[in-house]
Every structure is written in C-alpha cells, then in structure tokens.
Coordinates of C-alpha atoms in Angstrom, one line a residue:
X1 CA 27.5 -24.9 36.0
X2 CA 25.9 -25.9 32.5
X3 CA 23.4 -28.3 33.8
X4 CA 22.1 -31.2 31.0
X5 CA 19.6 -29.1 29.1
X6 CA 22.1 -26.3 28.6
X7 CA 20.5 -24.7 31.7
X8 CA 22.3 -23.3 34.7
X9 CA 22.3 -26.6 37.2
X10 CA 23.8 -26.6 40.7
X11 CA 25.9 -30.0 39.5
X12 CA 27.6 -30.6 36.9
X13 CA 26.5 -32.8 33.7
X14 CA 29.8 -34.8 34.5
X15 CA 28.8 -35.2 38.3
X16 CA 25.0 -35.9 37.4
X17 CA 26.0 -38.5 34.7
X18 CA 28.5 -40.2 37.5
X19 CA 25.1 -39.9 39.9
X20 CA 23.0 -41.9 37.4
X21 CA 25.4 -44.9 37.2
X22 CA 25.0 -44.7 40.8
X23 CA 21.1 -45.2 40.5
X24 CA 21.9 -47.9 37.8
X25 CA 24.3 -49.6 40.5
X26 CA 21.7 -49.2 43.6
X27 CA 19.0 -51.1 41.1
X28 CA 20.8 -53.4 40.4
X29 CA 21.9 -53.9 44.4
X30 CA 18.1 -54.1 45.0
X31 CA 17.8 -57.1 41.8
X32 CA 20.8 -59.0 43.0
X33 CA 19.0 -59.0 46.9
X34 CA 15.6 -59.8 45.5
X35 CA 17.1 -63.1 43.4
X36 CA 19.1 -64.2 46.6
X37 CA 15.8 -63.7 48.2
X38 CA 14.2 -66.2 46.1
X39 CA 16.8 -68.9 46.3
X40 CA 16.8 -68.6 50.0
X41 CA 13.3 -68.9 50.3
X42 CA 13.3 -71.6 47.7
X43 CA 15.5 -73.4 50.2
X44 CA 13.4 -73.1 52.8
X45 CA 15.2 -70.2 55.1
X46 CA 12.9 -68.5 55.2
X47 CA 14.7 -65.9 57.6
X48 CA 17.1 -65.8 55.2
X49 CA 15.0 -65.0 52.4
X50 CA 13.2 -62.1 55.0
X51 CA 16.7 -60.6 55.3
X52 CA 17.2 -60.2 51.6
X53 CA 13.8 -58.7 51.0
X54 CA 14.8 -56.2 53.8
X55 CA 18.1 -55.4 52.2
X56 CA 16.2 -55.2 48.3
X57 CA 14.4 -52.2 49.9
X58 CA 17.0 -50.5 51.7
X59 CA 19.1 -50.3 48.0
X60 CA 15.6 -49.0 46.0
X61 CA 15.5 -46.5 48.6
X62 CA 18.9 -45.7 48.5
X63 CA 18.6 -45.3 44.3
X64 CA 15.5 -43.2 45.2
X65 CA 17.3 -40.6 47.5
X66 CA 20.1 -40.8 44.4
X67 CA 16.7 -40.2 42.4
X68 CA 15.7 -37.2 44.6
X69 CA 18.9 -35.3 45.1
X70 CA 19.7 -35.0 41.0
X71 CA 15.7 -33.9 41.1
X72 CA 17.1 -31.1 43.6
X73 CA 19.7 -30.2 41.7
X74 CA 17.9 -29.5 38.5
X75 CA 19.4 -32.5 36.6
X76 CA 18.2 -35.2 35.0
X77 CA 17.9 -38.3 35.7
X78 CA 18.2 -41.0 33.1
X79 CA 17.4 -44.6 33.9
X80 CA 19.3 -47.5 32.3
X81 CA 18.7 -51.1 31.6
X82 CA 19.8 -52.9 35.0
X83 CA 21.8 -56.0 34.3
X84 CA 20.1 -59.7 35.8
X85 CA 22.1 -60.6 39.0
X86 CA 24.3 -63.6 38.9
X87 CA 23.1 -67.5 38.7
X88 CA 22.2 -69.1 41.6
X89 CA 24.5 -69.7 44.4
X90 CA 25.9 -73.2 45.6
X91 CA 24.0 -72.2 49.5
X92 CA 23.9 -69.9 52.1
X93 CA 27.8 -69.1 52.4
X94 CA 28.0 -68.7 48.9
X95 CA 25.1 -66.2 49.0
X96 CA 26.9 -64.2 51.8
X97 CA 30.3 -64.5 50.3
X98 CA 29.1 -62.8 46.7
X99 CA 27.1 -60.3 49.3
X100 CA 30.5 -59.2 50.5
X101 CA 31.9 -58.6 47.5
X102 CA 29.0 -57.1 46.1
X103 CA 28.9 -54.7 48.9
X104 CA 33.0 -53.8 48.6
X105 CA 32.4 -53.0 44.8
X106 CA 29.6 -50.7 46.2
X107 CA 31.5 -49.0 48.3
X108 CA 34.8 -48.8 45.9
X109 CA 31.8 -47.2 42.8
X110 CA 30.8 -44.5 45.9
X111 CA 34.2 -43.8 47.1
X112 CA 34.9 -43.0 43.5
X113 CA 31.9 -40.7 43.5
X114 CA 33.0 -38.9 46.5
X115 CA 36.8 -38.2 45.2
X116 CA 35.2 -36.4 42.1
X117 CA 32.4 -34.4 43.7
X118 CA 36.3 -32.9 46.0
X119 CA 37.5 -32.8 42.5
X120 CA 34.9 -30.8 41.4
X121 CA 34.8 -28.5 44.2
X122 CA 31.0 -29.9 44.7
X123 CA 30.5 -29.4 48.2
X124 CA 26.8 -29.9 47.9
X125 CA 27.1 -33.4 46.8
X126 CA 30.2 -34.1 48.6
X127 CA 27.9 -33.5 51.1
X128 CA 24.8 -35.6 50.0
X129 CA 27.3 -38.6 49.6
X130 CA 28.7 -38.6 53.3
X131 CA 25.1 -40.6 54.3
X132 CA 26.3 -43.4 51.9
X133 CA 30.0 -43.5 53.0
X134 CA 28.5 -43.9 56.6
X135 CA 26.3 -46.9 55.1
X136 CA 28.8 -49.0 53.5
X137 CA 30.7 -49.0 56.2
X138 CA 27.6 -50.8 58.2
X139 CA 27.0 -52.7 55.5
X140 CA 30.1 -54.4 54.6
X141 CA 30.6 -54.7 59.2
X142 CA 27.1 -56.3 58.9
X143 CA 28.0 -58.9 56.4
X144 CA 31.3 -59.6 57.7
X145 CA 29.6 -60.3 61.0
X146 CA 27.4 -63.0 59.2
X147 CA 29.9 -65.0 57.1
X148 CA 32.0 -65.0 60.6
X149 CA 28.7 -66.3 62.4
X150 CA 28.3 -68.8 59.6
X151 CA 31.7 -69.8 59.8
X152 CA 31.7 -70.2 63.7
X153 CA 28.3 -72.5 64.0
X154 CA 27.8 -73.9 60.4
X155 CA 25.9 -73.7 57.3
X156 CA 24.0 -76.9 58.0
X157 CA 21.5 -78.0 60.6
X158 CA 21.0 -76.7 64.1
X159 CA 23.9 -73.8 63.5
X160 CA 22.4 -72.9 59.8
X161 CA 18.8 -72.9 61.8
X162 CA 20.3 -70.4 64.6
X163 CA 21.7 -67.9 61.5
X164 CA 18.2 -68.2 59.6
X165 CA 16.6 -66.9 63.1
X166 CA 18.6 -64.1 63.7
X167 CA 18.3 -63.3 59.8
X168 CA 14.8 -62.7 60.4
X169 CA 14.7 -61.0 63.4
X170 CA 17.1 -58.0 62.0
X171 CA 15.1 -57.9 58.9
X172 CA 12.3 -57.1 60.7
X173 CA 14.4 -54.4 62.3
X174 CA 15.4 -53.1 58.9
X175 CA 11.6 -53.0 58.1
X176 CA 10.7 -50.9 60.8
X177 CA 13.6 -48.7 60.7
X178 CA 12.8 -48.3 56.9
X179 CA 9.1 -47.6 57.3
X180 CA 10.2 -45.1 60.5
X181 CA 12.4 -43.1 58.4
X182 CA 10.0 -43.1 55.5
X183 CA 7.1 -41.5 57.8
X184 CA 9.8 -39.1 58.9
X185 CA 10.5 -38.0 55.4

C-alpha cells in the first residue's frame, strides 16, 4: 500500500488517517475525564475525583498504543487540536450520565474503525482493534453498573458517600493494573 510519504506502508493512508482521529478522540476521552476529575474533587468526592484520574490515564494510554501501532506500521501520525470537554455538570449523576454517552460514542467511532480495516482487507489492524472492542464493552458495563448503583442508594448523603468509596477503591485497582501492564510492556 502507498503509505503517507509515498512510501510502501503496511496500512493504508485512508486507514492511518481514520487511526489518527482515533488518537484525537482518545485525547480528548482523557480531557473530558481529567475536567470531570476536577469538578468532582471540587465537590469534595474525592473518590470520585480518584476514579476519573484513573480513567484520564487509561484513555492517554489507549491514544498512545493508537500512537505506537501507526509507528509500526510506518505511518504517520499527525496530532490535532483536541476540543475542551463540556461545561460543568449539574452533580455526580450528571457526570455519569454524559460518561455513558461519552463511552457509546467511543465505541460507535471504533466500531466504525473496525468495519473499514474488513473493508480494507487490513487484517493487521483488524487485528490491533479487537483489544479496544473488548474495552468498550467493560467500559460502557462499568458505567452502567454505576449510574444503576447511584440510582439504587442515591446521589446524596450516606448512599452518594458509599458510591464515592467504592469509586476510590477501583481506581486504585485501575492504577495498579495500569502501572502492571506498563512494567510488562
């Protein structure tokens, strides 16, 4: 294939170009988490605000693997402005809420990416892009598993205390899973 500097590249300019919008969209996935992280630990959940952190770094690693693989593949990769997430959220089941829907329009953006790469015949990045199917479908579980714990006990006192708890408990687990995998690498 004709690869972005006229070279031979094992993707093509049409896949890599789709790959890079893909970076743009996992930066700005790691943005929007890093300003819900600030509102929540500007309200004072602080478990909250640990749980978003966790999640800003799990999206800057998954643009960085994006990052990688068109390294790999002799393309280039070409950064883009990334857009300011949205305005601040009217509390905790409004942060969760926009989460969800943030995380389905993820998911629809990589599903798109995977139907070309079988248009293409690119088996290599078909492939690559399995990982991320597999994540979505834990993330969007993950979040759906929070608004319906929210829902059940509350966004306010004792029940909203209980949810900010757990929050920070699994973001230490997403720490230490992301720090694991990162010495595995």
């Amino acid at each position: 294939m004709l690869g972005n500097n006229g070279d031979l590249s094992m993707i093509s300019n049409e896949m890599a170009s789709r790959i890079n919008a893909q970076i743009n969209r996992e930066l700005f996935s790691a943005y929007f988490y890093l300003g819900l992280s600030a509102q929540a630990e500007s309200s004072n959940l602080n478990g909250t605000a640990a749980w978003f952190m966790a999640k800003h770094g799990e999206e800057m690693t998954h643009a960085l693997k994006m990052y990688r693989y068109l390294l790999d593949q002799d393309s280039t990769v070409q950064l883009e402005a990334v857009s300011a997430p949205p305005a601040k959220t009217a509390g905790i089941m409004d942060m969760f809420e926009r989460t969800l829907n943030h995380e389905r329009s993820v998911t629809e953006a990589i599903n798109d990416l995977v139907d070309h790469a079988g248009q293409e015949k690119d088996h290599a990045t078909h492939i690559f892009l399995q990982w991320f199917v597999t994540e979505q479908i834990e993330e969007e579980a993950t979040v759906n598993d929070i608004l319906g714990r929210l829902r059940l006990f509350g966004d306010q006192g004792q029940g909203l205390l209980m949810i900010d708890n757990e929050l920070a408990a699994a973001a230490k687990k997403i720490s230490g899973a992301a720090s694991t995998a990162s010495t595995d690498a």
